[in-house]
Amino acid sequence: MSEMKFTRDHEWIELNGDEATIGISDYAQDQLGDVVYVELPEPGAKVKRGAEAAVVESVKAASEVYAPVSGEVTARNEALDDNPALVNESPEGDGWFYRMTLDDRSELDGLMDRQAYEDYLETLN
Amino acid sequence: MGVNESADGVRTTPLNELHRRLGGRMVAFAGYDMPVQFEGIMAEHRHTREAAGLFDVSHMGQVSLSGPDADKALEALIPSNVQELKPGRQRYSMLLNDQGGIIDDFMVTRRGEDLLLVLNAACKEGDVAHMRERLPAGVRLETLDDRALLALQGPEAEAALQAIVPGVETLSFMQATGFMWEGVDLWISRSGYTGEDGFEISVPAGRVEELAERLLADERVNPIGLGARDSLRLEAGLCLYGHDIDETTSPVEAGLQWAMQKRRREQGGFPGADRILKELADGPARLRVGLKPEGRAPVREGAEIADADGNVIGRVTSGGFGPTAGHPVAMGYVAAGFARPGGAVAAVQRGRALPMTVTVLPFVTRNYKR
């Protein structure tokens, strides 16, 4: 497992061998409030860095989740279909969204490590 | 109201500091800095349906109309019967434009010497200007800027309020009267906008924090934000102004003809009466309906509604997740031929057709104390 990296839009990505796991940060789930539905990309779908890859619905509103890097979806977290609240309970663990292969690993270089992300969150408050 | 205005134009209610102290997540709403949630929308929603929720609705407008024939004068602007409204009784009504569209919806109560109107926050300035322009000189319109407004809603609301204001238990739904609490005059109605039993309490702005803290000291009472206020009213099938009703929708299209009593339907004499009476006789071209999305994905305001062949037949005006219903809930307008409960339609959202069933409203049983 490599270190978790974060985007300015509050997605996280963690590389494990050739496959990466994507989810949203603890800060993001807290901002969204109670999650009631997550629309996930299907395995085989191509996602492009910065483009919409998933939609997370809270009681109040729908929010887009963007792909942190480009690649192909290999798995979706089916546990979220029955229990979308996992996103609130374990945003950086069991509440992951999907897995993907990477077209270009160098895209990871532009993302923040945890410390940089936490510094970034400070600027938002 | 009881409102303070900061330099940047964002207004606050007298409970602003309390909201912050209670950990409220503050947002701009209708020009006010208001709490969208405290503990979380889902928990607050459930708490209101199971115990009691305290809402700050001081941003809403409280207006007094008095003078000879104030009731008759108000009737010229609305389709409801106010002249025969008994003292201490409250009624839901709407200000109408000349086309029969809804300028705002509001509550009116006959008190001893005046009519008390409670107006939507976003509409109140416009409503006051509209009424001032049209009411005869003999009718006095006063905005009650020195008063705040609380709503206490839920099955435990009566017990919690009665503990500090004995006598409120004698009120039945849509009844109102004055009470004294620790030297403060309260005006309390048994009403609200959550589908639950409960009260709205008009209180001098300078004493509202004290009253709110007293109510919150009761373990049955939790503070509730605007988020749960919205999900509660949506589940209860109640219209949100600017979304489910606006200046283009008539009371008949909105299914609010119950707010037009018999004498008014027979005699007319309100703005847009031609259109409204015709719609009552012939049926309107479109109708507000409940919509139950079949899947788990909430359907949001603005989504087009399509029939089985993909033809657009309407639009969603409110939509979200119903924490008590346990599934997504929505309301919208459909062409009259599709308004029958049980009908299959679809919402077009993010390029996908999501199946929905037309349903009767509300989505949850209302628990008013009649």
Short mmCIF file of C-alpha atoms in Angstrom, two decimals:
data_model
loop_
_atom_site.label_atom_id
_atom_site.label_comp_id
_atom_site.label_asym_id
_atom_site.label_seq_id
_atom_site.Cartn_x
_atom_site.Cartn_y
_atom_site.Cartn_z
CA MET A 1 0.00 0.00 0.00
CA SER A 2 1.23 3.44 -0.76
CA GLU A 3 0.40 6.67 0.93
CA MET A 4 -3.07 8.13 0.47
CA LYS A 5 -3.14 11.23 -1.72
CA PHE A 6 -5.81 13.91 -1.90
CA THR A 7 -7.30 16.32 -4.44
CA ARG A 8 -8.48 19.86 -3.84
CA ASP A 9 -12.00 18.53 -4.46
CA HIS A 10 -11.62 16.19 -1.46
CA GLU A 11 -11.22 12.86 -3.21
CA TRP A 12 -8.54 10.48 -1.99
CA ILE A 13 -6.62 7.87 -3.94
CA GLU A 14 -4.44 5.05 -2.66
CA LEU A 15 -2.26 2.98 -4.98
CA ASN A 16 -1.96 -0.72 -4.29
CA GLY A 17 0.23 -2.39 -6.93
CA ASP A 18 -1.26 -1.54 -10.32
CA GLU A 19 -4.68 -0.71 -8.91
CA ALA A 20 -5.81 2.38 -7.03
CA THR A 21 -8.77 2.82 -4.66
CA ILE A 22 -10.74 6.06 -4.67
CA GLY A 23 -13.04 7.61 -2.09
CA ILE A 24 -13.89 10.95 -0.48
CA SER A 25 -12.16 12.45 2.53
CA ASP A 26 -13.44 12.63 6.08
CA TYR A 27 -13.77 16.39 5.63
CA ALA A 28 -15.94 15.85 2.54
CA GLN A 29 -18.33 13.42 4.23
CA ASP A 30 -18.66 15.79 7.16
CA GLN A 31 -19.50 18.66 4.83
CA LEU A 32 -22.02 16.58 2.89
CA GLY A 33 -23.86 15.25 5.93
CA ASP A 34 -25.90 12.05 5.87
CA VAL A 35 -25.19 10.17 2.65
CA VAL A 36 -28.26 8.36 1.29
CA TYR A 37 -27.12 7.21 -2.14
CA VAL A 38 -23.93 6.86 -4.16
CA GLU A 39 -23.94 6.51 -7.92
CA LEU A 40 -20.78 4.63 -8.86
CA PRO A 41 -19.07 3.99 -12.19
CA GLU A 42 -19.32 0.45 -13.55
CA PRO A 43 -16.24 -1.74 -14.03
CA GLY A 44 -14.88 -1.18 -17.51
CA ALA A 45 -15.77 2.50 -17.54
CA LYS A 46 -13.01 4.90 -18.56
CA VAL A 47 -12.59 7.86 -16.28
CA LYS A 48 -10.64 10.98 -17.04
CA ARG A 49 -8.77 13.07 -14.52
CA GLY A 50 -10.96 15.92 -13.29
CA ALA A 51 -14.13 14.57 -14.92
CA GLU A 52 -17.20 13.39 -13.01
CA ALA A 53 -16.83 9.76 -12.00
CA ALA A 54 -19.47 9.32 -9.28
CA VAL A 55 -22.30 11.20 -7.61
CA VAL A 56 -22.90 11.22 -3.88
CA GLU A 57 -26.36 12.18 -2.65
CA SER A 58 -26.91 13.48 0.86
CA VAL A 59 -30.35 14.13 2.34
CA LYS A 60 -30.13 17.61 0.99
CA ALA A 61 -28.16 17.68 -2.25
CA ALA A 62 -26.27 15.82 -4.97
CA SER A 63 -22.51 16.34 -5.31
CA GLU A 64 -20.21 15.21 -8.08
CA VAL A 65 -17.10 13.21 -7.33
CA TYR A 66 -14.29 13.74 -9.82
CA ALA A 67 -11.68 11.24 -10.91
CA PRO A 68 -8.30 12.14 -9.33
CA VAL A 69 -6.44 10.47 -12.22
CA SER A 70 -7.28 8.93 -15.61
CA GLY A 71 -7.76 5.22 -16.07
CA GLU A 72 -10.21 2.32 -16.19
CA VAL A 73 -12.60 1.31 -13.43
CA THR A 74 -11.96 -2.24 -12.21
CA ALA A 75 -14.42 -2.52 -9.29
CA ARG A 76 -17.17 -0.60 -7.51
CA ASN A 77 -17.95 -0.80 -3.79
CA GLU A 78 -21.22 -2.72 -3.85
CA ALA A 79 -21.56 -2.40 -0.09
CA LEU A 80 -22.57 1.23 -0.67
CA ASP A 81 -25.68 0.11 -2.58
CA ASP A 82 -27.19 -1.29 0.60
CA ASN A 83 -25.47 0.94 3.12
CA PRO A 84 -24.54 4.35 1.74
CA ALA A 85 -23.98 5.54 5.34
CA LEU A 86 -20.62 3.72 5.18
CA VAL A 87 -19.35 6.87 3.51
CA ASN A 88 -20.08 8.78 6.73
CA GLU A 89 -18.91 6.04 9.06
CA SER A 90 -15.69 5.09 7.31
CA PRO A 91 -14.93 7.54 4.48
CA GLU A 92 -11.28 6.55 4.15
CA GLY A 93 -11.89 2.83 4.76
CA ASP A 94 -14.99 0.68 4.10
CA GLY A 95 -16.70 3.66 2.47
CA TRP A 96 -14.40 3.59 -0.59
CA PHE A 97 -16.09 4.26 -3.95
CA TYR A 98 -14.31 2.40 -6.75
CA ARG A 99 -11.01 0.89 -7.90
CA MET A 100 -9.18 1.66 -11.11
CA THR A 101 -6.03 1.14 -13.12
CA LEU A 102 -3.95 4.19 -13.96
CA ASP A 103 -3.12 5.40 -17.45
CA ASP A 104 -0.24 7.50 -16.21
CA ARG A 105 1.24 7.17 -12.76
CA SER A 106 2.86 10.55 -13.02
CA GLU A 107 -0.61 12.09 -12.55
CA LEU A 108 -0.28 11.13 -8.88
CA ASP A 109 2.60 13.58 -8.51
CA GLY A 110 0.25 16.55 -8.75
CA LEU A 111 -1.81 15.41 -5.73
CA MET A 112 -1.38 16.36 -2.07
CA ASP A 113 -0.09 14.09 0.65
CA ARG A 114 -2.02 14.02 3.92
CA GLN A 115 -0.05 16.82 5.53
CA ALA A 116 -0.44 19.08 2.49
CA TYR A 117 -4.16 18.28 2.37
CA GLU A 118 -4.60 19.10 6.04
CA ASP A 119 -2.77 22.39 5.49
CA TYR A 120 -5.09 23.03 2.56
CA LEU A 121 -8.18 22.35 4.73
CA GLU A 122 -6.91 24.97 7.17
CA THR A 123 -7.09 27.56 4.41
CA LEU A 124 -10.78 26.71 3.83
CA ASN A 125 -11.86 27.58 7.37
CA MET B 1 -38.36 39.02 13.08
CA GLY B 2 -36.37 40.86 15.72
CA VAL B 3 -33.57 41.23 13.28
CA ASN B 4 -30.09 42.72 13.26
CA GLU B 5 -28.29 43.66 10.09
CA SER B 6 -24.53 43.43 9.77
CA ALA B 7 -22.38 45.66 7.59
CA ASP B 8 -22.30 43.15 4.74
CA GLY B 9 -26.09 42.95 4.62
CA VAL B 10 -26.43 39.44 6.07
CA ARG B 11 -29.08 39.53 8.74
CA THR B 12 -29.16 37.56 11.94
CA THR B 13 -31.95 36.52 14.26
CA PRO B 14 -31.75 37.06 18.02
CA LEU B 15 -30.77 33.40 18.36
CA ASN B 16 -27.63 33.66 16.21
CA GLU B 17 -25.24 33.38 19.14
CA LEU B 18 -27.17 30.45 20.59
CA HIS B 19 -27.06 28.63 17.23
CA ARG B 20 -23.29 29.03 17.15
CA ARG B 21 -22.92 27.98 20.77
CA LEU B 22 -24.93 24.83 20.00
CA GLY B 23 -22.60 23.99 17.12
CA GLY B 24 -24.97 24.89 14.32
CA ARG B 25 -23.52 24.80 10.81
CA MET B 26 -24.44 28.23 9.54
CA VAL B 27 -25.50 29.05 5.97
CA ALA B 28 -27.00 32.03 4.18
CA PHE B 29 -30.74 31.57 3.78
CA ALA B 30 -33.14 34.25 2.50
CA GLY B 31 -30.58 36.88 3.49
CA TYR B 32 -30.14 35.46 7.00
CA ASP B 33 -27.31 33.61 8.68
CA MET B 34 -29.15 30.46 9.75
CA PRO B 35 -28.26 26.97 11.01
CA VAL B 36 -28.70 24.28 8.35
CA GLN B 37 -27.99 21.54 10.87
CA PHE B 38 -26.74 20.82 14.37
CA GLU B 39 -26.32 17.09 14.99
CA GLY B 40 -27.16 16.06 11.41
CA ILE B 41 -30.23 16.30 9.21
CA MET B 42 -31.21 12.63 9.52
CA ALA B 43 -30.98 12.57 13.32
CA GLU B 44 -32.74 15.93 13.68
CA HIS B 45 -35.53 14.85 11.35
CA ARG B 46 -36.10 11.64 13.31
CA HIS B 47 -35.89 13.43 16.64
CA THR B 48 -38.65 15.80 15.55
CA ARG B 49 -40.92 12.93 14.51
CA GLU B 50 -40.18 10.94 17.67
CA ALA B 51 -39.78 13.60 20.39
CA ALA B 52 -39.63 17.38 19.91
CA GLY B 53 -37.62 19.73 17.72
CA LEU B 54 -37.05 23.43 18.32
CA PHE B 55 -36.75 25.60 15.21
CA ASP B 56 -35.76 29.26 14.98
CA VAL B 57 -38.18 30.78 12.48
CA SER B 58 -37.53 34.37 13.53
CA HIS B 59 -36.51 35.20 9.97
CA MET B 60 -40.15 34.84 8.94
CA GLY B 61 -42.27 37.98 8.86
CA GLN B 62 -44.81 38.76 11.55
CA VAL B 63 -47.28 41.41 10.45
CA SER B 64 -50.33 42.85 12.19
CA LEU B 65 -53.33 44.17 10.25
CA SER B 66 -55.86 46.21 12.17
CA GLY B 67 -58.56 48.80 11.70
CA PRO B 68 -62.16 48.59 10.59
CA ASP B 69 -62.82 45.91 8.00
CA ALA B 70 -59.19 44.75 7.92
CA ASP B 71 -60.54 41.24 7.32
CA LYS B 72 -62.64 42.34 4.39
CA ALA B 73 -59.73 44.29 2.94
CA LEU B 74 -57.42 41.27 3.22
CA GLU B 75 -60.01 39.11 1.49
CA ALA B 76 -59.62 41.28 -1.61
CA LEU B 77 -56.02 39.98 -1.89
CA ILE B 78 -56.49 36.31 -0.97
CA PRO B 79 -58.97 33.50 -1.75
CA SER B 80 -59.72 32.48 1.87
CA ASN B 81 -62.53 33.41 4.21
CA VAL B 82 -61.19 35.75 6.88
CA GLN B 83 -64.39 37.60 7.75
CA GLU B 84 -65.82 34.51 9.41
CA LEU B 85 -62.56 33.48 11.02
CA LYS B 86 -63.30 33.30 14.74
CA PRO B 87 -61.07 34.94 17.34
CA GLY B 88 -58.22 32.61 18.26
CA ARG B 89 -58.44 30.67 15.02
CA GLN B 90 -55.75 30.35 12.41
CA ARG B 91 -55.96 29.66 8.70
CA TYR B 92 -53.55 28.96 5.82
CA SER B 93 -53.88 31.25 2.82
CA MET B 94 -52.09 32.82 -0.12
CA LEU B 95 -51.52 36.28 -1.54
CA LEU B 96 -52.52 36.14 -5.22
CA ASN B 97 -51.47 38.18 -8.23
CA ASP B 98 -53.96 39.33 -10.85
CA GLN B 99 -53.36 36.15 -12.86
CA GLY B 100 -54.26 33.97 -9.88
CA GLY B 101 -50.61 33.05 -9.27
CA ILE B 102 -49.29 32.76 -5.73
CA ILE B 103 -47.18 35.68 -4.46
CA ASP B 104 -46.66 34.01 -1.08
CA ASP B 105 -48.34 31.55 1.24
CA PHE B 106 -48.87 32.48 4.86
CA MET B 107 -50.80 31.86 8.08
CA VAL B 108 -53.41 34.31 9.33
CA THR B 109 -54.82 34.35 12.85
CA ARG B 110 -57.58 36.51 14.20
CA ARG B 111 -56.53 37.95 17.54
CA GLY B 112 -58.58 40.32 19.70
CA GLU B 113 -57.93 43.53 17.85
CA ASP B 114 -55.96 42.49 14.79
CA LEU B 115 -55.05 39.84 12.27
CA LEU B 116 -51.60 38.32 12.69
CA LEU B 117 -49.89 37.19 9.49
CA VAL B 118 -46.78 35.00 9.39
CA LEU B 119 -44.99 35.41 6.06
CA ASN B 120 -42.11 33.61 4.36
CA ALA B 121 -38.72 35.21 5.05
CA ALA B 122 -37.73 35.57 1.41
CA CYS B 123 -41.07 37.15 0.49
CA LYS B 124 -41.89 39.32 3.48
CA GLU B 125 -40.65 42.68 2.19
CA GLY B 126 -42.44 42.17 -1.11
CA ASP B 127 -45.61 41.03 0.66
CA VAL B 128 -45.64 44.11 2.87
CA ALA B 129 -45.15 46.43 -0.11
CA HIS B 130 -47.86 44.56 -2.02
CA MET B 131 -50.33 44.88 0.84
CA ARG B 132 -49.47 48.50 1.65
CA GLU B 133 -50.16 49.41 -1.95
CA ARG B 134 -53.52 47.72 -2.02
CA LEU B 135 -55.03 47.89 1.44
CA PRO B 136 -57.32 50.86 2.05
CA ALA B 137 -56.04 53.75 4.15
CA GLY B 138 -58.12 52.72 7.15
CA VAL B 139 -56.23 49.44 7.53
CA ARG B 140 -53.09 49.72 9.63
CA LEU B 141 -50.21 47.39 8.70
CA GLU B 142 -47.49 47.00 11.28
CA THR B 143 -44.41 44.78 11.00
CA LEU B 144 -43.66 43.24 14.37
CA ASP B 145 -39.89 43.70 14.16
CA ASP B 146 -39.43 43.40 17.90
CA ARG B 147 -40.73 39.84 18.04
CA ALA B 148 -38.97 36.54 17.38
CA LEU B 149 -40.66 33.27 16.40
CA LEU B 150 -39.96 29.72 17.57
CA ALA B 151 -41.53 26.49 16.33
CA LEU B 152 -41.66 23.51 18.66
CA GLN B 153 -42.71 20.41 16.74
CA GLY B 154 -43.21 16.73 17.46
CA PRO B 155 -45.17 14.31 19.64
CA GLU B 156 -43.48 15.55 22.84
CA ALA B 157 -43.94 19.24 21.97
CA GLU B 158 -47.10 19.56 24.06
CA ALA B 159 -45.58 18.03 27.19
CA ALA B 160 -42.38 20.05 26.87
CA LEU B 161 -44.14 23.37 26.35
CA GLN B 162 -46.83 22.68 28.94
CA ALA B 163 -44.10 22.18 31.53
CA ILE B 164 -43.20 25.85 31.32
CA VAL B 165 -46.38 27.37 29.87
CA PRO B 166 -49.32 25.59 31.52
CA GLY B 167 -52.50 25.80 29.48
CA VAL B 168 -51.07 25.28 26.01
CA GLU B 169 -52.48 21.76 26.07
CA THR B 170 -55.98 23.24 25.73
CA LEU B 171 -55.21 24.51 22.22
CA SER B 172 -56.28 22.33 19.33
CA PHE B 173 -54.85 22.39 15.80
CA MET B 174 -54.98 25.88 14.23
CA GLN B 175 -56.05 27.52 17.46
CA ALA B 176 -54.06 30.34 19.05
CA THR B 177 -54.05 32.56 22.09
CA GLY B 178 -51.86 34.68 24.33
CA PHE B 179 -50.00 33.32 27.38
CA MET B 180 -47.75 34.85 30.01
CA TRP B 181 -44.40 33.26 30.79
CA GLU B 182 -42.20 34.84 33.47
CA GLY B 183 -43.59 38.27 32.77
CA VAL B 184 -43.29 37.88 29.00
CA ASP B 185 -46.26 37.92 26.68
CA LEU B 186 -46.24 34.98 24.30
CA TRP B 187 -48.58 34.45 21.39
CA ILE B 188 -48.86 30.71 20.79
CA SER B 189 -50.59 28.87 17.97
CA ARG B 190 -50.96 25.13 17.64
CA SER B 191 -49.54 24.79 14.19
CA GLY B 192 -46.31 24.30 12.30
CA TYR B 193 -44.97 22.99 9.03
CA THR B 194 -43.58 19.54 9.73
CA GLY B 195 -46.71 17.39 9.69
CA GLU B 196 -46.35 16.91 13.45
CA ASP B 197 -48.33 18.24 16.35
CA GLY B 198 -46.66 21.35 17.68
CA PHE B 199 -46.65 25.05 18.34
CA GLU B 200 -45.41 28.34 16.96
CA ILE B 201 -44.46 30.81 19.65
CA SER B 202 -44.16 34.55 19.02
CA VAL B 203 -41.98 36.06 21.73
CA PRO B 204 -40.35 39.46 22.31
CA ALA B 205 -36.93 39.37 20.62
CA GLY B 206 -35.16 40.31 23.85
CA ARG B 207 -36.45 37.23 25.66
CA VAL B 208 -36.35 34.58 22.96
CA GLU B 209 -32.91 33.23 23.86
CA GLU B 210 -34.02 32.67 27.43
CA LEU B 211 -37.16 30.86 26.28
CA ALA B 212 -35.23 28.78 23.75
CA GLU B 213 -32.71 27.75 26.41
CA ARG B 214 -35.49 26.81 28.79
CA LEU B 215 -37.09 24.61 26.15
CA LEU B 216 -33.75 23.07 25.19
CA ALA B 217 -33.06 22.24 28.83
CA ASP B 218 -35.86 19.68 28.49
CA GLU B 219 -34.21 16.44 27.38
CA ARG B 220 -37.05 15.80 24.95
CA VAL B 221 -36.22 18.95 22.98
CA ASN B 222 -33.34 19.26 20.48
CA PRO B 223 -32.38 22.19 18.25
CA ILE B 224 -33.24 21.57 14.60
CA GLY B 225 -31.84 23.28 11.51
CA LEU B 226 -33.21 24.27 8.13
CA GLY B 227 -32.13 20.98 6.53
CA ALA B 228 -34.51 18.86 8.59
CA ARG B 229 -37.17 21.55 8.35
CA ASP B 230 -37.11 20.98 4.59
CA SER B 231 -37.15 17.17 4.71
CA LEU B 232 -39.94 17.20 7.31
CA ARG B 233 -42.21 19.51 5.28
CA LEU B 234 -41.50 17.57 2.09
CA GLU B 235 -42.47 14.24 3.68
CA ALA B 236 -45.58 15.96 5.04
CA GLY B 237 -46.49 16.98 1.47
CA LEU B 238 -46.40 20.70 2.30
CA CYS B 239 -45.46 23.28 -0.33
CA LEU B 240 -42.25 25.28 -0.15
CA TYR B 241 -42.71 28.74 -1.59
CA GLY B 242 -40.47 29.48 -4.56
CA HIS B 243 -40.22 25.78 -5.33
CA ASP B 244 -43.60 23.98 -5.24
CA ILE B 245 -45.60 27.19 -5.61
CA ASP B 246 -44.74 30.53 -7.18
CA GLU B 247 -46.26 33.38 -9.15
CA THR B 248 -47.11 31.06 -12.06
CA THR B 249 -48.93 28.37 -10.06
CA SER B 250 -52.54 28.77 -9.00
CA PRO B 251 -54.00 27.39 -5.77
CA VAL B 252 -55.98 24.84 -7.80
CA GLU B 253 -52.94 23.53 -9.66
CA ALA B 254 -51.12 23.29 -6.34
CA GLY B 255 -53.95 21.31 -4.77
CA LEU B 256 -54.54 24.06 -2.23
CA GLN B 257 -58.22 24.65 -2.99
CA TRP B 258 -59.02 23.52 0.56
CA ALA B 259 -57.71 26.96 1.60
CA MET B 260 -60.56 28.53 -0.43
CA GLN B 261 -63.71 28.30 1.63
CA LYS B 262 -67.18 27.89 0.13
CA ARG B 263 -68.28 31.53 0.24
CA ARG B 264 -65.17 32.67 -1.59
CA ARG B 265 -65.53 29.98 -4.28
CA GLU B 266 -69.12 31.03 -4.83
CA GLN B 267 -68.60 34.77 -4.75
CA GLY B 268 -65.11 35.17 -6.18
CA GLY B 269 -63.82 38.68 -5.63
CA PHE B 270 -60.12 37.77 -5.27
CA PRO B 271 -57.23 38.37 -7.70
CA GLY B 272 -57.25 35.99 -10.63
CA ALA B 273 -60.73 34.75 -9.77
CA ASP B 274 -61.55 34.19 -13.46
CA ARG B 275 -58.75 31.67 -13.90
CA ILE B 276 -59.15 30.06 -10.50
CA LEU B 277 -62.91 29.57 -10.68
CA LYS B 278 -62.55 28.16 -14.18
CA GLU B 279 -59.90 25.73 -12.98
CA LEU B 280 -62.16 24.70 -10.11
CA ALA B 281 -65.00 24.02 -12.54
CA ASP B 282 -63.09 22.37 -15.39
CA GLY B 283 -59.95 21.09 -13.67
CA PRO B 284 -56.52 22.66 -14.19
CA ALA B 285 -54.14 21.69 -16.99
CA ARG B 286 -51.47 20.53 -14.54
CA LEU B 287 -51.50 19.34 -10.95
CA ARG B 288 -49.09 19.01 -8.06
CA VAL B 289 -48.55 15.37 -7.14
CA GLY B 290 -46.43 13.25 -4.87
CA LEU B 291 -43.71 11.23 -6.59
CA LYS B 292 -42.05 8.13 -5.20
CA PRO B 293 -38.79 7.26 -6.97
CA GLU B 294 -38.58 3.48 -7.30
CA GLY B 295 -34.84 3.29 -6.79
CA ARG B 296 -32.69 4.59 -3.98
CA ALA B 297 -31.48 7.64 -5.85
CA PRO B 298 -33.16 10.87 -4.75
CA VAL B 299 -34.78 12.86 -7.54
CA ARG B 300 -34.08 16.57 -7.28
CA GLU B 301 -35.84 19.81 -8.08
CA GLY B 302 -35.67 20.71 -11.74
CA ALA B 303 -35.66 17.16 -13.12
CA GLU B 304 -38.10 16.77 -16.01
CA ILE B 305 -40.89 14.23 -15.64
CA ALA B 306 -41.56 11.99 -18.64
CA ASP B 307 -44.29 9.51 -19.54
CA ALA B 308 -43.68 5.92 -20.69
CA ASP B 309 -42.97 7.14 -24.24
CA GLY B 310 -40.42 9.68 -23.08
CA ASN B 311 -42.62 12.75 -23.61
CA VAL B 312 -42.04 15.50 -21.07
CA ILE B 313 -45.19 15.86 -18.95
CA GLY B 314 -43.94 17.92 -16.03
CA ARG B 315 -41.16 18.87 -13.66
CA VAL B 316 -40.00 18.01 -10.15
CA THR B 317 -40.30 20.98 -7.77
CA SER B 318 -38.98 19.43 -4.53
CA GLY B 319 -37.08 16.24 -4.01
CA GLY B 320 -34.85 14.55 -1.50
CA PHE B 321 -34.65 11.63 0.86
CA GLY B 322 -37.38 11.03 3.43
CA PRO B 323 -35.71 9.85 6.63
CA THR B 324 -39.01 8.69 8.17
CA ALA B 325 -40.42 7.31 4.92
CA GLY B 326 -37.09 5.50 4.43
CA HIS B 327 -36.95 6.18 0.71
CA PRO B 328 -36.55 9.11 -1.69
CA VAL B 329 -39.55 11.44 -1.89
CA ALA B 330 -40.46 14.18 -4.34
CA MET B 331 -43.23 16.50 -5.47
CA GLY B 332 -43.82 18.08 -8.82
CA TYR B 333 -46.31 19.12 -11.45
CA VAL B 334 -47.62 16.80 -14.13
CA ALA B 335 -50.16 17.26 -16.92
CA ALA B 336 -53.58 16.60 -15.38
CA GLY B 337 -54.03 13.31 -17.26
CA PHE B 338 -51.05 11.85 -15.39
CA ALA B 339 -52.04 12.96 -11.88
CA ARG B 340 -53.81 9.75 -10.90
CA PRO B 341 -52.08 7.96 -8.00
CA GLY B 342 -50.39 4.74 -9.05
CA GLY B 343 -49.33 6.04 -12.44
CA ALA B 344 -45.85 5.18 -13.70
CA VAL B 345 -43.68 8.09 -14.80
CA ALA B 346 -39.95 8.79 -14.89
CA ALA B 347 -37.65 11.58 -13.81
CA VAL B 348 -34.90 12.48 -16.23
CA GLN B 349 -31.81 13.18 -14.17
CA ARG B 350 -28.17 13.25 -15.21
CA GLY B 351 -29.24 11.79 -18.53
CA ARG B 352 -30.99 8.78 -17.04
CA ALA B 353 -34.69 7.97 -16.71
CA LEU B 354 -35.45 7.06 -13.10
CA PRO B 355 -38.82 5.31 -12.67
CA MET B 356 -41.26 6.94 -10.24
CA THR B 357 -44.82 6.29 -9.11
CA VAL B 358 -47.37 9.08 -8.75
CA THR B 359 -48.56 8.94 -5.14
CA VAL B 360 -51.00 10.61 -2.79
CA LEU B 361 -49.51 13.08 -0.34
CA PRO B 362 -48.32 13.10 2.39
CA PHE B 363 -45.59 10.45 2.49
CA VAL B 364 -45.98 10.14 6.26
CA THR B 365 -49.10 10.31 8.42
CA ARG B 366 -49.72 13.78 9.77
CA ASN B 367 -50.12 13.88 13.52
CA TYR B 368 -52.08 17.09 14.09
CA LYS B 369 -54.10 17.32 17.32
CA ARG B 370 -57.59 18.11 16.14
#
